[in-house]
Coordinates of C-alpha atoms and ligand atoms in Angstrom, one line a residue:
M196 CA -43.4 39.6 50.5
K197 CA -40.1 39.5 52.4
R198 CA -40.3 35.8 52.5
I199 CA -40.7 35.6 48.8
K200 CA -37.7 37.9 48.2
Y201 CA -35.6 35.7 50.6
L202 CA -36.7 32.6 48.7
L203 CA -35.8 34.2 45.3
L204 CA -32.3 35.1 46.7
L205 CA -31.8 31.5 47.8
L206 CA -33.0 30.1 44.4
L207 CA -31.0 32.6 42.2
P208 CA -27.7 30.8 42.2
I209 CA -29.5 27.6 41.3
L210 CA -31.4 29.3 38.5
I211 CA -28.2 30.9 37.1
F212 CA -26.4 27.5 37.4
A213 CA -29.2 25.8 35.5
C214 CA -29.0 28.3 32.7
T215 CA -25.2 28.2 32.1
T216 CA -24.5 24.5 32.8
N217 CA -25.0 22.2 29.8
K218 CA -26.9 19.1 29.9
E219 CA -24.8 16.0 30.5
V220 CA -24.9 13.3 27.8
D221 CA -22.9 10.2 27.1
L222 CA -21.8 11.0 23.6
I223 CA -22.0 13.7 21.0
V224 CA -21.1 13.2 17.3
Y225 CA -20.6 16.3 15.1
N226 CA -19.2 17.5 11.8
A227 CA -21.0 14.7 10.0
K228 CA -23.1 14.3 7.0
I229 CA -25.9 12.4 8.7
Y230 CA -28.5 10.6 6.6
T231 CA -31.2 10.2 9.2
V232 CA -33.4 8.1 6.9
D233 CA -36.5 9.6 8.6
S234 CA -39.7 9.8 6.5
A235 CA -38.6 13.1 4.8
F236 CA -35.1 11.7 4.3
R237 CA -33.6 14.7 6.1
Q238 CA -29.9 15.3 6.8
A239 CA -28.3 16.6 9.9
E240 CA -24.8 17.4 11.2
A241 CA -24.7 16.3 14.7
F242 CA -26.5 14.4 17.5
A243 CA -26.4 13.7 21.2
V244 CA -26.8 10.2 22.8
K245 CA -27.8 9.4 26.3
N246 CA -28.6 6.0 27.8
G247 CA -28.2 4.4 24.4
V248 CA -30.8 6.5 22.5
F249 CA -30.6 9.7 20.4
I250 CA -31.8 12.6 22.5
D251 CA -31.1 15.5 20.1
I252 CA -30.3 15.9 16.5
G253 CA -29.3 19.1 14.7
S254 CA -26.4 21.3 13.7
T255 CA -22.9 21.0 15.0
E256 CA -23.1 24.4 16.5
K257 CA -26.3 23.6 18.4
I258 CA -25.2 20.2 19.7
K259 CA -21.8 21.3 20.8
R260 CA -23.2 24.4 22.6
K261 CA -26.0 22.5 24.3
Y262 CA -24.3 19.4 25.7
D263 CA -21.4 18.3 27.9
A264 CA -20.5 14.9 26.7
K265 CA -18.5 12.2 28.4
A266 CA -17.3 11.2 24.9
S267 CA -17.4 13.0 21.6
I268 CA -16.6 12.1 18.0
D269 CA -15.6 14.6 15.3
A270 CA -16.7 12.8 12.2
L271 CA -14.5 15.0 10.0
G272 CA -17.3 15.4 7.5
K273 CA -17.8 11.7 6.9
P274 CA -21.3 10.3 6.2
I275 CA -23.3 8.7 9.0
F276 CA -26.1 6.3 8.5
P277 CA -28.4 4.3 10.7
G278 CA -26.8 0.9 11.4
F279 CA -27.5 -1.5 8.6
Y280 CA -30.2 -4.0 9.2
D281 CA -30.0 -7.4 7.3
A282 CA -33.6 -8.5 7.0
H283 CA -32.8 -12.1 6.1
A284 CA -29.7 -13.9 7.1
H285 CA -28.4 -17.0 8.9
F286 CA -26.2 -16.0 11.8
F287 CA -25.8 -19.6 13.2
M288 CA -25.1 -21.1 9.8
F289 CA -22.5 -18.4 9.1
A290 CA -20.9 -19.0 12.5
D291 CA -20.9 -22.8 12.0
L292 CA -19.4 -22.4 8.6
L293 CA -16.5 -20.6 10.1
A294 CA -15.6 -23.8 12.0
Q295 CA -16.1 -25.9 8.9
V296 CA -14.7 -26.2 5.4
D297 CA -15.6 -23.1 3.4
L298 CA -16.2 -24.2 -0.1
N299 CA -17.5 -20.9 -1.4
G300 CA -16.1 -20.0 -4.8
S301 CA -14.6 -23.4 -5.5
A302 CA -14.0 -23.6 -9.2
S303 CA -14.3 -27.4 -9.6
M304 CA -14.8 -30.6 -7.6
E305 CA -11.0 -31.0 -7.6
E306 CA -10.8 -27.7 -5.7
V307 CA -13.4 -28.9 -3.3
I308 CA -11.3 -32.1 -2.6
T309 CA -8.2 -30.0 -2.1
R310 CA -9.9 -27.8 0.5
L311 CA -11.2 -30.9 2.3
K312 CA -7.8 -32.5 2.4
D313 CA -6.2 -29.3 3.8
Y314 CA -8.9 -29.3 6.4
Q315 CA -8.3 -32.9 7.3
Q316 CA -4.6 -32.4 7.6
A317 CA -5.2 -29.6 10.1
N318 CA -8.0 -31.5 11.9
P319 CA -6.9 -35.1 11.7
N320 CA -9.1 -36.5 14.5
K321 CA -12.5 -35.4 13.2
L322 CA -15.0 -38.2 12.6
W323 CA -17.0 -35.9 10.3
I324 CA -15.8 -33.3 7.8
V325 CA -18.5 -30.8 7.3
G326 CA -18.4 -28.0 4.8
G327 CA -20.6 -25.7 2.7
G328 CA -20.7 -23.3 -0.2
W329 CA -20.1 -25.5 -3.3
D330 CA -22.0 -24.5 -6.4
Q331 CA -21.8 -26.7 -9.5
N332 CA -23.1 -23.8 -11.6
L333 CA -19.6 -22.3 -11.3
W334 CA -17.9 -25.5 -12.7
T335 CA -17.2 -26.4 -16.3
N336 CA -19.3 -29.6 -15.8
K337 CA -22.5 -28.1 -14.4
S338 CA -24.0 -31.4 -13.3
F339 CA -24.2 -32.5 -9.6
P340 CA -21.1 -34.2 -8.2
S341 CA -21.5 -37.7 -6.7
K342 CA -20.2 -39.5 -3.6
D343 CA -17.6 -41.4 -5.7
S344 CA -15.5 -38.3 -6.0
L345 CA -15.3 -38.1 -2.2
D346 CA -15.1 -41.9 -1.4
K347 CA -11.7 -42.2 -3.1
Y348 CA -10.1 -39.7 -0.7
F349 CA -12.2 -40.1 2.4
P350 CA -13.1 -43.8 2.8
N351 CA -13.2 -43.7 6.6
T352 CA -14.3 -40.2 7.4
A353 CA -17.9 -39.1 7.0
V354 CA -18.2 -36.1 4.7
F355 CA -21.2 -33.7 4.5
L356 CA -21.1 -30.7 2.2
S357 CA -24.0 -28.2 1.9
R358 CA -24.6 -26.6 -1.5
V359 CA -24.2 -22.8 -1.4
D360 CA -28.0 -22.4 -1.1
Y361 CA -28.3 -25.0 1.7
H362 CA -31.0 -26.7 -0.3
A363 CA -28.8 -29.6 -1.4
A364 CA -26.0 -31.6 0.2
L365 CA -23.3 -34.0 -1.1
V366 CA -22.4 -36.8 1.3
N367 CA -20.0 -39.7 1.0
S368 CA -20.5 -43.5 1.6
K369 CA -19.2 -43.3 5.1
A370 CA -21.9 -40.6 6.0
I371 CA -24.6 -42.7 4.2
E372 CA -23.5 -45.7 6.3
L373 CA -23.5 -43.8 9.6
A374 CA -27.0 -42.4 8.8
K375 CA -28.2 -45.9 7.8
L376 CA -29.6 -44.4 4.6
D377 CA -30.6 -47.0 2.1
S378 CA -31.8 -46.8 -1.5
A379 CA -35.3 -48.0 -0.7
Q380 CA -36.0 -44.9 1.4
S381 CA -37.9 -41.9 0.1
I382 CA -39.1 -38.7 1.8
E383 CA -41.9 -36.2 1.3
G384 CA -40.6 -32.8 0.2
G385 CA -37.1 -34.0 -0.6
V386 CA -35.1 -36.1 -3.0
I387 CA -32.5 -38.8 -2.2
G388 CA -30.5 -38.7 -5.4
K389 CA -30.3 -42.1 -7.2
D390 CA -28.6 -43.2 -10.4
S391 CA -30.1 -45.3 -13.2
L392 CA -29.4 -48.5 -11.3
G393 CA -31.3 -47.1 -8.2
D394 CA -28.1 -46.6 -6.2
I395 CA -27.7 -43.5 -3.9
T396 CA -25.6 -40.9 -5.7
G397 CA -24.7 -38.9 -2.5
I398 CA -26.9 -35.9 -3.5
L399 CA -29.7 -35.0 -1.0
I400 CA -32.2 -32.3 -1.7
D401 CA -34.3 -30.3 0.8
N402 CA -36.1 -32.5 3.3
A403 CA -33.7 -35.4 2.5
I404 CA -30.8 -33.4 3.9
S405 CA -31.7 -33.9 7.5
L406 CA -31.7 -37.7 7.1
V407 CA -27.9 -37.4 7.3
S408 CA -27.3 -34.0 8.9
R409 CA -29.0 -35.1 12.1
Y410 CA -26.1 -37.5 12.8
I411 CA -23.5 -34.7 12.7
P412 CA -22.2 -33.9 16.2
Q413 CA -23.4 -30.4 17.1
P414 CA -20.8 -27.9 18.4
V415 CA -20.8 -27.7 22.2
E416 CA -21.9 -24.4 23.7
R417 CA -18.5 -22.9 24.1
E418 CA -17.5 -23.7 20.5
R419 CA -20.8 -22.2 19.3
L420 CA -20.3 -19.0 21.2
L421 CA -16.8 -18.7 19.9
S422 CA -17.9 -19.0 16.3
L423 CA -20.9 -16.7 16.8
R424 CA -18.5 -14.0 18.2
K425 CA -16.2 -14.5 15.3
A426 CA -19.1 -14.2 12.9
Q427 CA -20.3 -11.1 14.7
D428 CA -16.9 -9.4 14.3
S429 CA -17.3 -9.8 10.6
L430 CA -20.8 -8.4 10.6
L431 CA -20.0 -5.4 12.7
S432 CA -17.0 -4.6 10.5
V433 CA -19.4 -4.0 7.5
G434 CA -21.8 -1.8 9.5
L435 CA -24.5 -4.3 10.5
T436 CA -26.0 -3.5 13.8
S437 CA -29.2 -5.7 13.4
I438 CA -29.9 -9.0 11.7
V439 CA -32.8 -11.3 11.1
D440 CA -31.8 -14.9 11.8
A441 CA -34.1 -16.6 9.4
G442 CA -35.0 -19.8 11.1
L443 CA -33.5 -21.3 14.3
S444 CA -34.4 -24.5 16.2
F445 CA -35.7 -24.3 19.8
E446 CA -32.3 -25.5 21.0
E447 CA -30.5 -22.8 19.1
L448 CA -32.9 -20.2 20.4
E449 CA -32.3 -21.3 24.0
Q450 CA -28.5 -20.9 23.4
L451 CA -29.0 -17.5 21.9
K452 CA -31.1 -16.3 24.9
M453 CA -28.4 -17.5 27.2
F454 CA -25.6 -15.8 25.3
Y455 CA -27.5 -12.5 25.3
Q456 CA -28.3 -12.8 29.0
Q457 CA -24.6 -13.3 29.7
D458 CA -24.0 -10.2 27.6
S459 CA -21.7 -12.3 25.3
L460 CA -23.1 -10.9 22.0
K461 CA -23.6 -7.3 20.8
I462 CA -25.4 -7.4 17.5
R463 CA -29.2 -7.2 17.6
D464 CA -31.0 -10.3 16.5
Y465 CA -34.6 -10.8 15.3
A466 CA -34.6 -14.5 15.4
M467 CA -37.4 -16.5 13.7
I468 CA -38.4 -19.9 14.9
I469 CA -38.1 -22.6 12.2
G470 CA -41.6 -23.9 12.0
N471 CA -43.1 -27.0 10.4
P472 CA -46.4 -28.9 10.7
D473 CA -45.1 -30.9 13.6
N474 CA -43.8 -28.2 15.9
I475 CA -46.1 -25.3 15.2
D476 CA -48.1 -25.7 18.4
R477 CA -45.0 -25.8 20.5
A478 CA -43.7 -22.6 18.8
I479 CA -47.0 -20.8 19.3
N480 CA -47.2 -22.0 23.0
N481 CA -43.7 -20.7 23.7
G482 CA -44.9 -17.2 23.1
F483 CA -42.9 -14.1 22.4
Y484 CA -39.5 -13.2 23.8
E485 CA -38.1 -9.7 23.9
S486 CA -34.9 -8.2 25.3
D487 CA -32.7 -5.2 24.2
H488 CA -30.9 -7.4 21.7
L489 CA -33.0 -10.4 21.0
T490 CA -36.6 -10.6 19.7
I491 CA -38.5 -13.8 19.0
Q492 CA -42.0 -13.2 17.7
S493 CA -42.1 -14.8 14.3
I494 CA -42.2 -18.2 12.6
K495 CA -40.2 -19.1 9.5
L496 CA -41.9 -21.6 7.2
M497 CA -40.3 -23.2 4.1
A498 CA -42.6 -23.6 1.1
D499 CA -40.1 -25.0 -1.4
G500 CA -36.4 -25.4 -2.2
A501 CA -34.1 -23.3 -4.4
L502 CA -33.9 -22.7 -8.2
G503 CA -30.2 -23.7 -8.4
S504 CA -31.0 -27.2 -7.2
R505 CA -34.3 -27.4 -9.1
G506 CA -36.2 -27.7 -5.8
A507 CA -38.2 -24.5 -6.4
C508 CA -41.8 -25.3 -7.0
L509 CA -42.9 -24.0 -10.4
L510 CA -46.3 -23.7 -12.1
E511 CA -45.0 -25.2 -15.3
H512 CA -42.0 -27.5 -15.7
Y513 CA -38.4 -26.3 -15.7
H514 CA -37.1 -25.0 -19.0
D515 CA -34.1 -27.4 -18.7
A516 CA -35.7 -30.4 -17.0
P517 CA -39.0 -32.4 -17.1
S518 CA -40.1 -31.5 -13.6
R519 CA -41.9 -28.7 -11.7
G520 CA -39.9 -29.0 -8.5
F521 CA -41.8 -29.6 -5.3
L522 CA -43.3 -28.2 -2.1
L523 CA -41.7 -29.2 1.2
H524 CA -45.1 -30.0 2.7
T525 CA -48.5 -30.5 1.1
P526 CA -50.8 -27.6 0.5
E527 CA -53.2 -29.0 3.1
Q528 CA -50.4 -28.9 5.7
F529 CA -49.6 -25.3 4.8
D530 CA -53.3 -24.5 5.1
R531 CA -53.5 -25.9 8.5
V532 CA -50.3 -24.3 9.8
I533 CA -51.1 -20.8 8.4
K534 CA -54.6 -21.0 9.7
K535 CA -53.2 -21.6 13.2
L536 CA -50.7 -18.8 12.9
A537 CA -53.3 -16.4 11.7
S538 CA -55.3 -16.9 14.9
S539 CA -52.1 -16.5 17.0
S540 CA -50.2 -13.2 17.3
F541 CA -47.1 -14.5 15.6
Q542 CA -45.7 -13.1 12.4
A543 CA -45.3 -15.6 9.6
N544 CA -42.4 -15.4 7.2
T545 CA -42.4 -18.1 4.5
H546 CA -39.6 -19.0 2.1
A547 CA -41.1 -19.1 -1.4
I548 CA -38.9 -19.2 -4.5
G549 CA -41.0 -20.8 -7.3
D550 CA -44.1 -19.1 -8.8
S551 CA -46.2 -22.0 -7.6
A552 CA -44.9 -21.8 -4.1
N553 CA -45.5 -18.0 -4.1
L554 CA -49.0 -18.5 -5.4
I555 CA -49.9 -21.0 -2.7
I556 CA -48.5 -19.0 0.1
L557 CA -50.0 -15.7 -1.0
D558 CA -53.4 -17.3 -1.4
T559 CA -53.3 -19.1 1.9
Y560 CA -52.1 -16.0 3.7
G561 CA -54.9 -14.1 2.0
K562 CA -57.5 -16.7 3.0
Y563 CA -56.8 -16.5 6.7
L564 CA -55.4 -13.1 7.5
K565 CA -57.8 -10.7 9.1
N566 CA -56.6 -7.2 9.5
S567 CA -53.7 -8.1 7.3
Q568 CA -52.1 -4.7 7.3
K569 CA -51.3 -5.0 11.0
R570 CA -49.8 -8.5 10.8
R571 CA -46.9 -7.6 8.5
W572 CA -46.5 -11.2 7.3
R573 CA -43.7 -11.7 4.9
I574 CA -42.6 -13.8 2.0
E575 CA -38.9 -14.6 2.0
H576 CA -37.2 -14.3 -1.4
A577 CA -40.5 -13.9 -3.4
Q578 CA -38.2 -14.9 -6.3
I579 CA -40.4 -15.9 -9.2
I580 CA -43.9 -14.4 -9.3
D581 CA -46.5 -15.1 -11.9
P582 CA -47.7 -11.7 -13.3
S583 CA -51.3 -12.5 -12.2
D584 CA -50.1 -12.9 -8.5
M585 CA -48.0 -9.8 -8.2
S586 CA -50.9 -7.6 -7.0
K587 CA -51.6 -10.0 -4.1
F588 CA -48.7 -8.5 -2.2
A589 CA -50.7 -5.2 -2.2
K590 CA -54.1 -6.8 -1.7
F591 CA -53.1 -8.9 1.3
H592 CA -50.4 -6.5 2.6
I593 CA -47.6 -9.0 2.4
I594 CA -44.1 -7.7 2.8
P595 CA -41.6 -8.9 0.1
S596 CA -38.3 -9.7 1.8
V597 CA -35.8 -10.0 -0.9
Q598 CA -32.0 -10.4 -1.3
P599 CA -30.7 -8.3 -4.3
T600 CA -27.4 -10.3 -4.6
H601 CA -29.5 -13.4 -5.5
A602 CA -30.4 -11.6 -8.7
T603 CA -26.7 -11.0 -9.6
S604 CA -25.6 -14.4 -8.5
D605 CA -28.3 -16.3 -10.4
M606 CA -28.5 -14.2 -13.5
Y607 CA -25.9 -16.3 -15.4
W608 CA -28.1 -19.4 -15.3
A609 CA -31.6 -18.5 -14.1
E610 CA -33.0 -18.2 -17.7
E611 CA -31.8 -21.7 -18.4
R612 CA -34.0 -22.9 -15.6
L613 CA -37.0 -20.6 -16.4
G614 CA -37.0 -19.6 -20.0
P615 CA -37.4 -16.0 -21.2
E616 CA -41.1 -15.6 -20.4
R617 CA -41.0 -16.4 -16.6
M618 CA -37.8 -14.3 -16.2
K619 CA -40.0 -11.2 -16.3
G620 CA -41.5 -12.0 -12.9
A621 CA -38.2 -13.1 -11.4
Y622 CA -36.0 -11.0 -9.1
A623 CA -38.6 -8.2 -9.8
Y624 CA -37.7 -6.0 -6.9
K625 CA -39.1 -2.8 -8.2
D626 CA -42.4 -4.4 -9.2
L627 CA -42.6 -5.8 -5.6
L628 CA -41.8 -2.5 -4.1
E629 CA -44.5 -0.8 -6.1
Q630 CA -47.0 -3.3 -4.7
Y631 CA -46.3 -3.1 -1.0
G632 CA -44.6 0.3 -0.9
K633 CA -41.7 -1.1 1.1
L634 CA -39.1 -3.8 0.6
A635 CA -37.2 -5.6 3.3
L636 CA -33.6 -6.1 2.0
G637 CA -31.2 -8.8 3.2
S638 CA -28.2 -10.8 2.1
D639 CA -29.1 -14.4 3.1
F640 CA -25.6 -14.8 4.3
P641 CA -23.8 -17.2 4.2
V642 CA -25.6 -18.1 1.0
E643 CA -24.3 -14.7 -0.2
H644 CA -21.6 -12.5 1.2
F645 CA -22.5 -10.7 4.4
N646 CA -21.5 -7.2 3.2
P647 CA -24.7 -5.2 2.9
L648 CA -23.1 -2.9 0.4
Y649 CA -22.9 -5.8 -2.1
G650 CA -26.7 -6.0 -1.9
F651 CA -27.0 -2.2 -2.1
H652 CA -24.8 -2.3 -5.3
A653 CA -26.8 -5.2 -6.8
A654 CA -30.1 -3.5 -6.0
V655 CA -29.3 -0.2 -7.7
A656 CA -26.9 -1.3 -10.5
R657 CA -27.9 -4.9 -11.0
V658 CA -24.4 -5.9 -12.0
D659 CA -21.9 -8.3 -10.4
Q660 CA -18.6 -7.4 -8.8
S661 CA -16.9 -7.1 -12.2
G662 CA -19.6 -4.8 -13.5
F663 CA -21.3 -7.5 -15.6
P664 CA -23.5 -7.1 -17.5
Q665 CA -22.6 -3.7 -18.7
Q666 CA -26.1 -2.5 -19.2
G667 CA -27.4 -4.2 -16.0
F668 CA -29.5 -7.3 -15.5
Q669 CA -33.2 -6.5 -16.0
M670 CA -32.7 -2.8 -15.2
E671 CA -36.4 -2.1 -15.2
N672 CA -36.3 -3.8 -11.8
A673 CA -33.4 -1.7 -10.4
I674 CA -34.4 0.5 -7.4
T675 CA -33.0 3.9 -6.4
R676 CA -30.3 4.4 -3.8
E677 CA -32.7 6.0 -1.4
Q678 CA -35.1 3.0 -1.7
A679 CA -32.2 0.5 -1.3
L680 CA -31.0 2.4 1.8
R681 CA -34.5 2.4 3.3
G682 CA -34.7 -1.3 2.5
M683 CA -31.6 -2.1 4.6
T684 CA -32.5 0.3 7.5
S685 CA -36.0 1.7 8.2
W686 CA -38.0 -0.8 6.0
A687 CA -36.1 -3.7 7.4
A688 CA -36.9 -2.5 10.9
F689 CA -40.5 -2.1 9.9
S690 CA -40.6 -5.7 8.6
C691 CA -39.7 -6.7 12.2
F692 CA -42.1 -4.3 14.0
Q693 CA -39.1 -2.2 15.1
E694 CA -39.6 1.0 13.2
K695 CA -40.4 2.9 16.4
K696 CA -37.0 2.1 17.9
R697 CA -34.6 1.2 15.1
G698 CA -33.8 1.8 11.5
S699 CA -33.4 5.6 11.5
I700 CA -31.6 8.4 13.3
E701 CA -34.5 10.0 15.1
L702 CA -35.3 11.2 18.7
G703 CA -35.8 8.5 21.2
K704 CA -34.5 5.7 18.9
D705 CA -31.7 3.3 19.7
A706 CA -28.4 5.0 19.0
D707 CA -27.3 2.4 16.4
F708 CA -25.3 4.1 13.7
I709 CA -22.3 3.8 11.4
I710 CA -19.6 6.1 10.0
L711 CA -18.6 5.2 6.4
E712 CA -15.4 6.4 4.7
D713 CA -17.4 7.5 1.6
D714 CA -20.9 8.5 0.8
I715 CA -22.8 5.6 -0.7
M716 CA -25.5 8.0 -1.9
T717 CA -23.1 9.8 -4.2
V718 CA -20.0 7.7 -5.1
P719 CA -19.9 6.2 -8.6
T720 CA -21.7 2.8 -8.6
E721 CA -18.4 0.9 -9.4
Q722 CA -17.0 2.1 -6.0
L723 CA -20.0 1.1 -3.9
R724 CA -18.7 -2.4 -2.9
K725 CA -15.4 -0.9 -1.8
V726 CA -16.7 1.6 0.7
K727 CA -15.4 0.8 4.2
T728 CA -17.1 1.1 7.5
L729 CA -15.0 3.2 9.8
R730 CA -17.0 2.8 13.0
T731 CA -20.0 0.8 14.1
V732 CA -22.0 1.9 17.2
I733 CA -24.8 0.0 19.0
A734 CA -26.7 1.8 21.7
G735 CA -24.1 4.5 21.8
E736 CA -21.3 2.0 22.3
T737 CA -18.6 1.6 19.7
V738 CA -18.4 -2.1 18.8
F739 CA -16.2 -1.8 15.8
Q740 CA -13.6 0.7 14.7
R741 CA -11.2 0.6 11.8
Ligands
ZN810 ZN1 -32.3 -17.9 3.9

C-alpha cells in the first residue's frame, strides 16, 4: 500500500502537467467561416493542423483552448474552403505556353501576326516560333486561316500555332518543309488541310498535328521546370491545391517524378498517361506511382477531336458542314484498348466530345467493365450526349468530367455546328449530375482560363464574363453553388480515388485549404469571378499569400 502511495506521489506532477498543458500542433486557424464540404455540408470556425493533416475541427473557443500552436492564423471572419481541385487541366501545356506566344483572345489574324512579330523581336534567334490560343470563331472572318498569312512575314522561321482547343494547328511553309510534309500524305484520325488544287493550306487537325509538332525542339529540363513553377504560381494564386494533368507522355511523367522528388513543385498532381493503341501495354506494365504530391494510376484516351474545329465525331452530319467529324482511332482499336484496361487496375479517362464518340466509349466501357462502380472510369468533356445514351452514365457508373466554361465559351456558335435539336444534350451538366450523382469539374486550362471561380460562375449562372446571355444559357442545366463547390473539391477528389485524403476539411485529411476574401456561397453571381484568394495552404504550409 505504501508503495502505491509513493508511486502516486511520484506520478502526480506528471498527471497535473498532462492536464494543464495543451497539445502541441503546427498550426491553428480560427475566427473563420469554414465550409468543410463534408457529406452533411457542415460549417465550422476553427481547426488544428499537425504533420500536414487536420487533427481537430470545431469552434474557435475549443481550438484555441485545446492547442498550443507553432503558428496561428486569425481568419478575421473570412470564408475558408478545401483547396480547389481542377479535375481536368493541362499543367505542362500551360507551362509551355508561358514560354511561347500566347494568342488567346486575338481578335483577328492581323493581331496574331503582330504578337508573333513582337515575340520574334524579343527572341531573334529562335528557329521555331511556337504559339497557341488562336480561335477563328472570335474573328469577323470565321474561316480557318492559311499558311499564306504567315509566310509573308516569316519566310525563314518555322511557325507552329495551336488552336485554342489544341485540336488544330496552323503552320507555315518553313515548318512544312522542316517536317517534310507533302500533299500526297494522309493520316488516320486527322486531317491535313488542302485547298481545291490539293495544296497544303497549313491547317492540321487532330492526329495530323504531330506530323509537324514532333520536329519542334522540346524545352530542356531546366526551362521546363522554370515554366512549370511559373505556371504553378498562377494556379496557387487562385486557390488551386490539386490538379489533374489530363494526358502526359512517358518522358513528361519522368520529368514530373524527378521534379517532385527534388521537392521543386508544391501543387498536387494527378497525372494521366496519354494512351493510344500503340503504347497501352507499356503504360499498363509501368504500373502505378504514388507519392505525397504525384499520383499516376490512370490512362487518358482520346476518342475524337473538338467541336470548334469540326473534329468532334457526330452521329449525324454537322449542321453547318457535310461531314460527321471523325474518331481518332477505329472502334476496333478502342475495343481492344479498353478491353485491356478493363482487365488491368488502371482507371480509364476518355476524351469524348461528339455524340457518336460518347456512344462508342460508353458502350465499350459498359461491355468490358466488371464491378464498374469501383472502377470510377470517366468520360472527359461528355459534351454532346444523345438522349438515349444519357442513362448509360448511371448504368455503367461512368463519371462525367466536365468543364463549365466550355459551355459559356462555345454557346455563341455551338448551335451553328449542331442545330437546335442536338443542343438539348449538349453541355447538359445537370442531366449528367442526375445520372451519376456526382460531377468532376475542371477548367481544361490553358484551353480556358485557369481560375476555378470562372468555372464555378459558369456552372451556376451559365453566363459569360459580361453576364451574357441575360437569362443564362440553357438554364435548365445550371447546377447549385453547393453542387459546383463539391464538383471542384470533394467530387473531383473522388474522381481521382482521393476522397479519403483530399477534397474536404475533415479529420485526418490533408490540410489543403484556402482563405477567400468573399463568400462564394453568398455573394451576388456577378461578383463571383472577382473573388480573390487571400491564402493558399498545402499540407499546412502556406504556398501563396496575397
Ligand atoms: Zn483537355
